[in-house]
Amino acid sequence: MAVDRFGRNLHYLRISLTDHCNLRCVYCMPEDMVFQPNAELMQDDEILVLAGMFAQLGFNKIRLTGGEPTLRKNVVELVREIAHLPGIDSVSMTTNGILLPRLAENLAKAGLKRVNISLDTLDEKKFKTMTRWGSIKDVWEGIQAAEQAGLTPVKINAVVVRNYNEDDVLDLARLTLTHPWQIRFIEMMPLGGATEFQQQLVVSAAEISRRVEREFGELIPLHNGKLDGEARVYRIPGALGEVGFIASVTKPFCALCTRARLTADGYLRLCLLREGEVDLLTPLRQGASPAELRQLILDGLWQKPWGHGLAHNEVAVNRVMNQIGG
Ligand code: SAM
Ligand code: SF4
């Protein structure tokens, strides 16, 4: 069992399968983003070796992310292999959904349990502005494909950005009246190059939930009002689905964090919002033994920071979001 020096039991690994993406969301990366060459990224066998080591250390929950994880060649095979690693209970994915019509069924058959799909607005023009390149129709078809394939409950991630989509939270929340989805409103986090934009245009979860309550009435807290993962989850009275609020900036959930991240280029990242990392890929390629790699991982996990430092204006600038895997 892996623990850090604060006694947190770490068992949830997010693996970024690639930093590449078929969108360019304004809060995630610059339009002229330059991606890493594939040779610098973990190859399939390297992902499996490292994922297997984390599984041996007690990590039982894996989320595949990116960049856009569905762009990874062999993503179905990777899911199958990861899902079959001894000790792994669940493999899920965060995706922009665009390629799900092609992939959802095979991913589900390979052992993927659930997907979180990003959708920030139901307004086509705003969607294009926020993703720079995307079309809602593609994402919508991705959501349908996920449902049909049984990748449920579908969770929808919406990052709320001032002057871009804060008015759209109502239309998104309204979807839960007729769909058994969980719509999660996420505070924009500052990272890497776009820090000023991200800090100036953040909308707090408290503000978003006030808007939703003004429109739909008092929200009913679920899970006894406690955090479900990173979200506080509620139901609009009479709704089929749920709304969630992820207040990473204004109400950090660091004390309950059980996560570690593996970047697409094979670094163990201890906190999304702190720069500290441990290179695992170089030693792996240089022939480090399983025992040496295991020790590197354990030492890194032990040093996991207590939490992020956004309240003190400490921002991690060494990577942008798609390189770490949100
Ligand atoms: N491409 C996939 C997607 O968009 O779902 C997976 C990777 S993306 C980096 C993972 C999640 O991080 C998405 O839900 C995205 O909206 C969110 N995200 C990206 N940049 C963010 C930021 N600055 N603050 C908060 N969430 C962010
Ligand atoms: Fe791509 Fe996801 Fe980042 Fe949007 S949030 S640019 S879809 S990685």
mmCIF file of C-alpha atoms and ligand atoms in Angstrom:
data_model
loop_
_atom_site.group_PDB
_atom_site.id
_atom_site.type_symbol
_atom_site.label_atom_id
_atom_site.label_comp_id
_atom_site.label_asym_id
_atom_site.label_seq_id
_atom_site.Cartn_x
_atom_site.Cartn_y
_atom_site.Cartn_z
ATOM 1 C CA MET A 1 0.000 0.000 0.000
ATOM 2 C CA ALA A 2 1.480 3.375 -0.956
ATOM 3 C CA VAL A 3 1.219 6.185 1.545
ATOM 4 C CA ASP A 4 2.625 9.678 1.638
ATOM 5 C CA ARG A 5 4.232 11.395 4.604
ATOM 6 C CA PHE A 6 0.838 12.857 5.595
ATOM 7 C CA GLY A 7 -0.681 9.406 5.876
ATOM 8 C CA ARG A 8 -2.790 9.617 2.746
ATOM 9 C CA ASN A 9 -3.334 6.263 1.124
ATOM 10 C CA LEU A 10 -2.546 6.792 -2.550
ATOM 11 C CA HIS A 11 -4.388 4.431 -4.864
ATOM 12 C CA TYR A 12 -5.707 6.433 -7.818
ATOM 13 C CA LEU A 13 -3.463 6.878 -10.858
ATOM 14 C CA ARG A 14 -4.216 9.190 -13.758
ATOM 15 C CA ILE A 15 -2.234 8.290 -16.837
ATOM 16 C CA SER A 16 -1.873 10.776 -19.664
ATOM 17 C CA LEU A 17 -1.758 8.715 -22.853
ATOM 18 C CA THR A 18 -0.639 11.614 -25.018
ATOM 19 C CA ASP A 19 -0.246 15.376 -24.875
ATOM 20 C CA HIS A 20 -1.688 15.645 -28.400
ATOM 21 C CA CYS A 21 -5.218 16.883 -28.924
ATOM 22 C CA ASN A 22 -7.748 17.473 -31.688
ATOM 23 C CA LEU A 23 -9.069 20.609 -29.907
ATOM 24 C CA ARG A 24 -7.385 23.687 -28.467
ATOM 25 C CA CYS A 25 -9.502 24.711 -25.471
ATOM 26 C CA VAL A 26 -8.699 28.242 -24.358
ATOM 27 C CA TYR A 27 -8.235 27.270 -20.692
ATOM 28 C CA CYS A 28 -5.998 24.317 -21.497
ATOM 29 C CA MET A 29 -3.438 25.181 -24.152
ATOM 30 C CA PRO A 30 -2.386 27.862 -26.619
ATOM 31 C CA GLU A 31 -3.673 27.622 -30.181
ATOM 32 C CA ASP A 32 -0.150 27.160 -31.522
ATOM 33 C CA MET A 33 0.668 24.423 -28.994
ATOM 34 C CA VAL A 34 3.644 22.313 -30.032
ATOM 35 C CA PHE A 35 3.291 18.686 -28.989
ATOM 36 C CA GLN A 36 6.065 16.344 -27.970
ATOM 37 C CA PRO A 37 7.375 13.902 -30.565
ATOM 38 C CA ASN A 38 5.922 10.421 -30.081
ATOM 39 C CA ALA A 39 9.337 8.941 -29.393
ATOM 40 C CA GLU A 40 9.558 11.049 -26.227
ATOM 41 C CA LEU A 41 6.244 9.716 -24.963
ATOM 42 C CA MET A 42 5.800 6.435 -23.147
ATOM 43 C CA GLN A 43 5.407 3.576 -25.590
ATOM 44 C CA ASP A 44 2.668 0.986 -25.008
ATOM 45 C CA ASP A 45 4.953 -1.511 -23.282
ATOM 46 C CA GLU A 46 6.372 1.250 -21.065
ATOM 47 C CA ILE A 47 2.907 2.345 -19.978
ATOM 48 C CA LEU A 48 2.072 -1.244 -19.096
ATOM 49 C CA VAL A 49 5.251 -1.788 -17.103
ATOM 50 C CA LEU A 50 4.733 1.389 -15.074
ATOM 51 C CA ALA A 51 0.984 0.863 -14.621
ATOM 52 C CA GLY A 52 1.740 -2.677 -13.450
ATOM 53 C CA MET A 53 4.142 -1.326 -10.846
ATOM 54 C CA PHE A 54 1.579 1.110 -9.508
ATOM 55 C CA ALA A 55 -0.938 -1.749 -9.372
ATOM 56 C CA GLN A 56 1.522 -3.786 -7.314
ATOM 57 C CA LEU A 57 1.815 -0.839 -4.943
ATOM 58 C CA GLY A 58 -1.922 -0.901 -4.297
ATOM 59 C CA PHE A 59 -3.201 1.484 -6.962
ATOM 60 C CA ASN A 60 -6.558 0.011 -7.956
ATOM 61 C CA LYS A 61 -8.197 2.836 -9.855
ATOM 62 C CA ILE A 62 -6.901 4.209 -13.139
ATOM 63 C CA ARG A 63 -8.138 7.091 -15.251
ATOM 64 C CA LEU A 64 -6.783 7.580 -18.764
ATOM 65 C CA THR A 65 -6.528 11.159 -19.848
ATOM 66 C CA GLY A 66 -4.373 13.495 -21.891
ATOM 67 C CA GLY A 67 -4.280 15.535 -24.164
ATOM 68 C CA GLU A 68 -6.947 13.545 -25.869
ATOM 69 C CA PRO A 69 -6.555 9.879 -24.878
ATOM 70 C CA THR A 70 -8.668 8.580 -27.763
ATOM 71 C CA LEU A 71 -6.024 9.852 -30.196
ATOM 72 C CA ARG A 72 -3.604 7.274 -28.868
ATOM 73 C CA LYS A 73 -2.984 4.520 -31.363
ATOM 74 C CA ASN A 74 -3.911 1.168 -29.790
ATOM 75 C CA VAL A 75 -6.016 2.858 -27.113
ATOM 76 C CA VAL A 76 -8.444 -0.088 -27.059
ATOM 77 C CA GLU A 77 -5.630 -2.592 -26.618
ATOM 78 C CA LEU A 78 -4.068 -0.452 -23.896
ATOM 79 C CA VAL A 79 -7.355 -0.307 -22.023
ATOM 80 C CA ARG A 80 -7.675 -4.083 -22.280
ATOM 81 C CA GLU A 81 -4.187 -4.689 -20.951
ATOM 82 C CA ILE A 82 -4.487 -2.157 -18.127
ATOM 83 C CA ALA A 83 -7.917 -3.428 -17.095
ATOM 84 C CA HIS A 84 -6.479 -6.921 -16.809
ATOM 85 C CA LEU A 85 -3.531 -5.972 -14.621
ATOM 86 C CA PRO A 86 -3.844 -7.770 -11.281
ATOM 87 C CA GLY A 87 -5.232 -5.405 -8.653
ATOM 88 C CA ILE A 88 -6.916 -2.947 -11.011
ATOM 89 C CA ASP A 89 -10.615 -2.543 -10.141
ATOM 90 C CA SER A 90 -11.618 0.207 -12.520
ATOM 91 C CA VAL A 91 -10.360 1.949 -15.620
ATOM 92 C CA SER A 92 -12.125 5.124 -16.700
ATOM 93 C CA MET A 93 -11.339 7.896 -19.164
ATOM 94 C CA THR A 94 -11.653 11.649 -19.504
ATOM 95 C CA THR A 95 -12.192 12.601 -23.129
ATOM 96 C CA ASN A 96 -13.562 15.359 -25.322
ATOM 97 C CA GLY A 97 -15.841 12.666 -26.761
ATOM 98 C CA ILE A 98 -15.240 13.396 -30.433
ATOM 99 C CA LEU A 99 -13.911 9.952 -31.307
ATOM 100 C CA LEU A 100 -16.277 7.980 -29.084
ATOM 101 C CA PRO A 101 -18.770 7.125 -31.855
ATOM 102 C CA ARG A 102 -15.952 5.099 -33.378
ATOM 103 C CA LEU A 103 -14.462 3.747 -30.184
ATOM 104 C CA ALA A 104 -16.978 3.548 -27.340
ATOM 105 C CA GLU A 105 -18.195 0.025 -27.951
ATOM 106 C CA ASN A 106 -14.729 -1.460 -28.323
ATOM 107 C CA LEU A 107 -13.464 0.471 -25.304
ATOM 108 C CA ALA A 108 -16.331 -0.882 -23.206
ATOM 109 C CA LYS A 109 -15.675 -4.420 -24.413
ATOM 110 C CA ALA A 110 -12.006 -3.980 -23.562
ATOM 111 C CA GLY A 111 -12.909 -3.179 -19.959
ATOM 112 C CA LEU A 112 -13.371 0.586 -19.779
ATOM 113 C CA LYS A 113 -15.983 1.301 -17.087
ATOM 114 C CA ARG A 114 -16.942 4.947 -17.453
ATOM 115 C CA VAL A 115 -16.165 8.162 -19.264
ATOM 116 C CA ASN A 116 -16.132 11.818 -18.324
ATOM 117 C CA ILE A 117 -16.824 13.911 -21.398
ATOM 118 C CA SER A 118 -15.973 17.584 -21.602
ATOM 119 C CA LEU A 119 -18.700 19.946 -22.765
ATOM 120 C CA ASP A 120 -18.652 23.555 -21.589
ATOM 121 C CA THR A 121 -21.697 24.989 -23.331
ATOM 122 C CA LEU A 122 -24.670 24.004 -25.521
ATOM 123 C CA ASP A 123 -24.210 27.110 -27.664
ATOM 124 C CA GLU A 124 -22.419 26.191 -30.886
ATOM 125 C CA LYS A 125 -20.779 29.578 -31.317
ATOM 126 C CA LYS A 126 -19.452 29.660 -27.782
ATOM 127 C CA PHE A 127 -18.304 26.074 -28.040
ATOM 128 C CA LYS A 128 -16.283 26.991 -31.083
ATOM 129 C CA THR A 129 -14.816 29.964 -29.235
ATOM 130 C CA MET A 130 -13.873 27.875 -26.208
ATOM 131 C CA THR A 131 -12.464 24.854 -28.010
ATOM 132 C CA ARG A 132 -11.257 26.943 -30.980
ATOM 133 C CA TRP A 133 -11.911 24.029 -33.371
ATOM 134 C CA GLY A 134 -14.749 21.928 -32.028
ATOM 135 C CA SER A 135 -18.388 21.268 -32.941
ATOM 136 C CA ILE A 136 -21.022 20.324 -30.362
ATOM 137 C CA LYS A 137 -22.591 17.773 -32.694
ATOM 138 C CA ASP A 138 -19.461 15.622 -32.494
ATOM 139 C CA VAL A 139 -19.408 15.707 -28.706
ATOM 140 C CA TRP A 140 -23.134 15.029 -28.506
ATOM 141 C CA GLU A 141 -22.739 11.959 -30.688
ATOM 142 C CA GLY A 142 -19.878 10.911 -28.421
ATOM 143 C CA ILE A 143 -22.144 11.153 -25.370
ATOM 144 C CA GLN A 144 -24.819 9.026 -27.096
ATOM 145 C CA ALA A 145 -22.203 6.456 -28.099
ATOM 146 C CA ALA A 146 -20.892 6.269 -24.534
ATOM 147 C CA GLU A 147 -24.404 5.687 -23.190
ATOM 148 C CA GLN A 148 -25.170 3.015 -25.751
ATOM 149 C CA ALA A 149 -21.926 1.244 -24.955
ATOM 150 C CA GLY A 150 -22.767 1.243 -21.226
ATOM 151 C CA LEU A 151 -19.929 3.592 -20.243
ATOM 152 C CA THR A 152 -22.185 4.934 -17.535
ATOM 153 C CA PRO A 153 -23.016 6.939 -15.539
ATOM 154 C CA VAL A 154 -21.847 9.500 -18.064
ATOM 155 C CA LYS A 155 -20.268 12.475 -16.363
ATOM 156 C CA ILE A 156 -19.954 15.749 -18.215
ATOM 157 C CA ASN A 157 -17.186 18.175 -17.299
ATOM 158 C CA ALA A 158 -17.763 21.880 -17.847
ATOM 159 C CA VAL A 159 -15.029 24.367 -17.021
ATOM 160 C CA VAL A 160 -16.691 27.699 -16.312
ATOM 161 C CA VAL A 161 -14.956 30.785 -17.653
ATOM 162 C CA ARG A 162 -16.103 34.354 -16.967
ATOM 163 C CA ASN A 163 -17.488 36.100 -20.064
ATOM 164 C CA TYR A 164 -17.336 32.849 -22.027
ATOM 165 C CA ASN A 165 -19.875 30.404 -20.600
ATOM 166 C CA GLU A 166 -21.001 31.407 -17.119
ATOM 167 C CA ASP A 167 -24.527 32.000 -18.460
ATOM 168 C CA ASP A 168 -24.559 28.543 -20.008
ATOM 169 C CA VAL A 169 -24.432 26.651 -16.734
ATOM 170 C CA LEU A 170 -28.232 26.784 -16.586
ATOM 171 C CA ASP A 171 -28.729 25.008 -19.917
ATOM 172 C CA LEU A 172 -26.155 22.426 -18.901
ATOM 173 C CA ALA A 173 -27.759 21.893 -15.491
ATOM 174 C CA ARG A 174 -31.155 21.595 -17.210
ATOM 175 C CA LEU A 175 -29.886 18.493 -19.036
ATOM 176 C CA THR A 176 -29.996 16.629 -15.726
ATOM 177 C CA LEU A 177 -33.786 17.010 -15.583
ATOM 178 C CA THR A 178 -34.171 14.498 -18.407
ATOM 179 C CA HIS A 179 -30.832 12.650 -18.563
ATOM 180 C CA PRO A 180 -29.223 10.439 -15.892
ATOM 181 C CA TRP A 181 -25.953 12.300 -16.281
ATOM 182 C CA GLN A 182 -23.776 14.046 -13.747
ATOM 183 C CA ILE A 183 -22.912 17.528 -14.977
ATOM 184 C CA ARG A 184 -19.832 18.756 -13.120
ATOM 185 C CA PHE A 185 -18.965 22.424 -13.053
ATOM 186 C CA ILE A 186 -15.235 22.929 -12.647
ATOM 187 C CA GLU A 187 -13.400 25.994 -11.437
ATOM 188 C CA MET A 188 -10.711 26.963 -13.913
ATOM 189 C CA MET A 189 -7.251 26.265 -12.501
ATOM 190 C CA PRO A 190 -4.111 28.261 -13.285
ATOM 191 C CA LEU A 191 -1.257 26.274 -14.816
ATOM 192 C CA GLY A 192 1.575 26.922 -17.220
ATOM 193 C CA GLY A 193 1.502 29.752 -19.733
ATOM 194 C CA ALA A 194 -2.136 30.842 -19.600
ATOM 195 C CA THR A 195 -2.024 31.750 -15.910
ATOM 196 C CA GLU A 196 -3.263 35.330 -16.154
ATOM 197 C CA PHE A 197 -6.276 34.364 -18.246
ATOM 198 C CA GLN A 198 -7.053 31.473 -15.921
ATOM 199 C CA GLN A 199 -6.820 33.535 -12.743
ATOM 200 C CA GLN A 200 -8.702 36.574 -13.970
ATOM 201 C CA LEU A 201 -11.604 34.678 -15.507
ATOM 202 C CA VAL A 202 -12.177 31.990 -12.876
ATOM 203 C CA VAL A 203 -15.776 31.633 -11.674
ATOM 204 C CA SER A 204 -16.195 30.162 -8.198
ATOM 205 C CA ALA A 205 -18.216 27.020 -7.590
ATOM 206 C CA ALA A 206 -20.223 29.004 -5.022
ATOM 207 C CA GLU A 207 -21.257 31.508 -7.675
ATOM 208 C CA ILE A 208 -22.190 28.759 -10.113
ATOM 209 C CA SER A 209 -24.283 26.905 -7.556
ATOM 210 C CA ARG A 210 -26.087 30.146 -6.613
ATOM 211 C CA ARG A 211 -26.987 30.648 -10.254
ATOM 212 C CA VAL A 212 -28.278 27.094 -10.545
ATOM 213 C CA GLU A 213 -30.324 27.409 -7.332
ATOM 214 C CA ARG A 214 -31.852 30.719 -8.434
ATOM 215 C CA GLU A 215 -33.161 28.996 -11.553
ATOM 216 C CA PHE A 216 -34.097 25.526 -10.282
ATOM 217 C CA GLY A 217 -34.693 25.925 -6.546
ATOM 218 C CA GLU A 218 -32.706 24.631 -3.604
ATOM 219 C CA LEU A 219 -30.360 21.812 -4.560
ATOM 220 C CA ILE A 220 -30.614 18.519 -2.670
ATOM 221 C CA PRO A 221 -27.189 17.429 -1.347
ATOM 222 C CA LEU A 222 -26.215 13.818 -2.110
ATOM 223 C CA HIS A 223 -23.646 11.620 -0.320
ATOM 224 C CA ASN A 224 -24.606 13.372 2.953
ATOM 225 C CA GLY A 225 -23.101 16.587 1.592
ATOM 226 C CA LYS A 226 -19.636 14.993 1.581
ATOM 227 C CA LEU A 227 -17.225 15.039 -1.337
ATOM 228 C CA ASP A 228 -17.735 12.355 -3.997
ATOM 229 C CA GLY A 229 -14.210 12.192 -5.415
ATOM 230 C CA GLU A 230 -13.413 15.815 -6.099
ATOM 231 C CA ALA A 231 -17.024 16.976 -6.501
ATOM 232 C CA ARG A 232 -19.817 17.999 -4.199
ATOM 233 C CA VAL A 233 -22.875 16.463 -5.768
ATOM 234 C CA TYR A 234 -26.504 17.604 -5.683
ATOM 235 C CA ARG A 235 -29.792 16.899 -7.383
ATOM 236 C CA ILE A 236 -32.151 19.491 -8.763
ATOM 237 C CA PRO A 237 -35.558 18.597 -7.265
ATOM 238 C CA GLY A 238 -37.199 15.997 -9.531
ATOM 239 C CA ALA A 239 -34.162 15.606 -11.808
ATOM 240 C CA LEU A 240 -32.957 12.279 -13.215
ATOM 241 C CA GLY A 241 -29.307 13.245 -13.105
ATOM 242 C CA GLU A 242 -27.023 15.140 -10.765
ATOM 243 C CA VAL A 243 -25.027 18.344 -10.726
ATOM 244 C CA GLY A 244 -21.550 18.463 -9.232
ATOM 245 C CA PHE A 245 -19.264 21.327 -8.280
ATOM 246 C CA ILE A 246 -15.500 21.000 -8.316
ATOM 247 C CA ALA A 247 -14.020 23.841 -6.302
ATOM 248 C CA SER A 248 -10.338 23.003 -6.706
ATOM 249 C CA VAL A 249 -9.356 26.668 -6.446
ATOM 250 C CA THR A 250 -11.648 28.073 -3.755
ATOM 251 C CA LYS A 251 -12.194 24.937 -1.624
ATOM 252 C CA PRO A 252 -9.307 22.571 -2.296
ATOM 253 C CA PHE A 253 -9.828 18.890 -1.549
ATOM 254 C CA CYS A 254 -6.082 18.271 -1.041
ATOM 255 C CA ALA A 255 -6.540 16.711 2.410
ATOM 256 C CA LEU A 256 -8.517 13.894 0.802
ATOM 257 C CA CYS A 257 -6.371 13.545 -2.324
ATOM 258 C CA THR A 258 -5.444 9.934 -3.110
ATOM 259 C CA ARG A 259 -3.999 10.613 -6.563
ATOM 260 C CA ALA A 260 -0.805 10.403 -8.446
ATOM 261 C CA ARG A 261 -0.301 11.191 -12.109
ATOM 262 C CA LEU A 262 1.832 9.749 -14.844
ATOM 263 C CA THR A 263 2.558 12.302 -17.564
ATOM 264 C CA ALA A 264 2.603 11.213 -21.201
ATOM 265 C CA ASP A 265 6.393 11.468 -21.183
ATOM 266 C CA GLY A 266 6.676 9.215 -18.177
ATOM 267 C CA TYR A 267 7.082 11.503 -15.172
ATOM 268 C CA LEU A 268 5.393 10.788 -11.872
ATOM 269 C CA ARG A 269 3.623 14.042 -11.002
ATOM 270 C CA LEU A 270 2.646 14.248 -7.364
ATOM 271 C CA CYS A 271 0.192 17.157 -7.551
ATOM 272 C CA LEU A 272 -1.529 18.616 -10.601
ATOM 273 C CA LEU A 273 -0.808 22.124 -9.363
ATOM 274 C CA ARG A 274 2.758 21.697 -8.071
ATOM 275 C CA GLU A 275 5.828 21.348 -10.217
ATOM 276 C CA GLY A 276 7.475 18.421 -8.421
ATOM 277 C CA GLU A 277 7.959 15.352 -10.616
ATOM 278 C CA VAL A 278 10.033 12.184 -10.743
ATOM 279 C CA ASP A 279 11.327 10.960 -14.079
ATOM 280 C CA LEU A 280 10.449 7.281 -14.427
ATOM 281 C CA LEU A 281 10.827 6.842 -18.173
ATOM 282 C CA THR A 282 14.545 7.626 -18.405
ATOM 283 C CA PRO A 283 15.538 5.061 -15.759
ATOM 284 C CA LEU A 284 13.154 2.548 -17.309
ATOM 285 C CA ARG A 285 14.806 3.061 -20.709
ATOM 286 C CA GLN A 286 18.241 2.876 -19.126
ATOM 287 C CA GLY A 287 17.482 -0.528 -17.719
ATOM 288 C CA ALA A 288 16.618 0.195 -14.089
ATOM 289 C CA SER A 289 15.513 -2.949 -12.291
ATOM 290 C CA PRO A 290 11.901 -3.367 -11.110
ATOM 291 C CA ALA A 291 13.134 -2.921 -7.522
ATOM 292 C CA GLU A 292 14.859 0.358 -8.403
ATOM 293 C CA LEU A 293 11.808 1.686 -10.215
ATOM 294 C CA ARG A 294 9.549 0.649 -7.379
ATOM 295 C CA GLN A 295 11.747 2.535 -4.930
ATOM 296 C CA LEU A 296 11.754 5.639 -7.142
ATOM 297 C CA ILE A 297 7.962 5.543 -7.217
ATOM 298 C CA LEU A 298 7.624 4.981 -3.470
ATOM 299 C CA ASP A 299 10.093 7.776 -2.655
ATOM 300 C CA GLY A 300 8.243 10.114 -5.008
ATOM 301 C CA LEU A 301 4.843 9.257 -3.549
ATOM 302 C CA TRP A 302 6.156 9.784 -0.024
ATOM 303 C CA GLN A 303 7.099 13.343 -1.022
ATOM 304 C CA LYS A 304 3.639 14.189 -2.371
ATOM 305 C CA PRO A 305 3.042 17.812 -1.351
ATOM 306 C CA TRP A 306 0.382 18.511 1.229
ATOM 307 C CA GLY A 307 -1.598 20.586 -1.247
ATOM 308 C CA HIS A 308 -1.492 23.244 -3.873
ATOM 309 C CA GLY A 309 -0.444 26.798 -3.136
ATOM 310 C CA LEU A 310 -2.956 28.796 -5.133
ATOM 311 C CA ALA A 311 -4.084 30.683 -2.024
ATOM 312 C CA HIS A 312 -0.507 32.039 -1.781
ATOM 313 C CA ASN A 313 -0.316 32.702 -5.493
ATOM 314 C CA GLU A 314 2.029 29.767 -6.070
ATOM 315 C CA VAL A 315 1.346 28.526 -9.582
ATOM 316 C CA ALA A 316 3.032 25.593 -11.308
ATOM 317 C CA VAL A 317 4.393 26.839 -14.607
ATOM 318 C CA ASN A 318 6.538 23.975 -15.851
ATOM 319 C CA ARG A 319 3.748 22.360 -17.878
ATOM 320 C CA VAL A 320 0.372 23.157 -19.366
ATOM 321 C CA MET A 321 -2.686 21.078 -18.555
ATOM 322 C CA ASN A 322 -2.671 18.729 -21.539
ATOM 323 C CA GLN A 323 0.886 17.662 -20.779
ATOM 324 C CA ILE A 324 0.007 16.502 -17.293
ATOM 325 C CA GLY A 325 -3.422 15.075 -17.884
ATOM 326 C CA GLY A 326 -6.231 16.938 -16.115
HETATM 327 N N1 SAM B 1 -9.012 15.969 -23.659
HETATM 328 C C1 SAM B 1 -9.764 15.397 -22.611
HETATM 329 C C2 SAM B 1 -10.892 16.302 -22.190
HETATM 330 O O1 SAM B 1 -10.908 17.471 -22.574
HETATM 331 O O2 SAM B 1 -11.751 15.832 -21.464
HETATM 332 C C3 SAM B 1 -8.937 14.990 -21.418
HETATM 333 C C4 SAM B 1 -7.846 15.910 -20.977
HETATM 334 S S1 SAM B 1 -8.392 17.460 -20.304
HETATM 335 C C5 SAM B 1 -6.860 18.207 -19.866
HETATM 336 C C6 SAM B 1 -9.092 16.898 -18.766
HETATM 337 C C7 SAM B 1 -10.058 17.858 -18.112
HETATM 338 O O3 SAM B 1 -9.346 18.984 -17.680
HETATM 339 C C8 SAM B 1 -11.159 18.355 -19.023
HETATM 340 O O4 SAM B 1 -12.421 18.166 -18.403
HETATM 341 C C9 SAM B 1 -10.862 19.816 -19.181
HETATM 342 O O5 SAM B 1 -12.028 20.555 -19.344
HETATM 343 C C10 SAM B 1 -10.157 20.120 -17.884
HETATM 344 N N2 SAM B 1 -9.293 21.291 -17.916
HETATM 345 C C11 SAM B 1 -8.398 21.659 -18.850
HETATM 346 N N3 SAM B 1 -7.778 22.803 -18.507
HETATM 347 C C12 SAM B 1 -8.301 23.171 -17.304
HETATM 348 C C13 SAM B 1 -8.069 24.261 -16.412
HETATM 349 N N4 SAM B 1 -7.176 25.211 -16.665
HETATM 350 N N5 SAM B 1 -8.775 24.302 -15.259
HETATM 351 C C14 SAM B 1 -9.685 23.336 -14.966
HETATM 352 N N6 SAM B 1 -9.940 22.293 -15.754
HETATM 353 C C15 SAM B 1 -9.269 22.214 -16.916
HETATM 354 FE FE1 SF4 B 2 -7.776 19.012 -25.641
HETATM 355 FE FE2 SF4 B 2 -9.015 18.304 -23.402
HETATM 356 FE FE3 SF4 B 2 -7.238 20.300 -23.402
HETATM 357 FE FE4 SF4 B 2 -9.554 20.657 -24.605
HETATM 358 S S1 SF4 B 2 -9.238 20.269 -22.416
HETATM 359 S S2 SF4 B 2 -7.532 21.182 -25.444
HETATM 360 S S3 SF4 B 2 -9.976 18.671 -25.411
HETATM 361 S S4 SF4 B 2 -6.806 18.205 -23.785
#
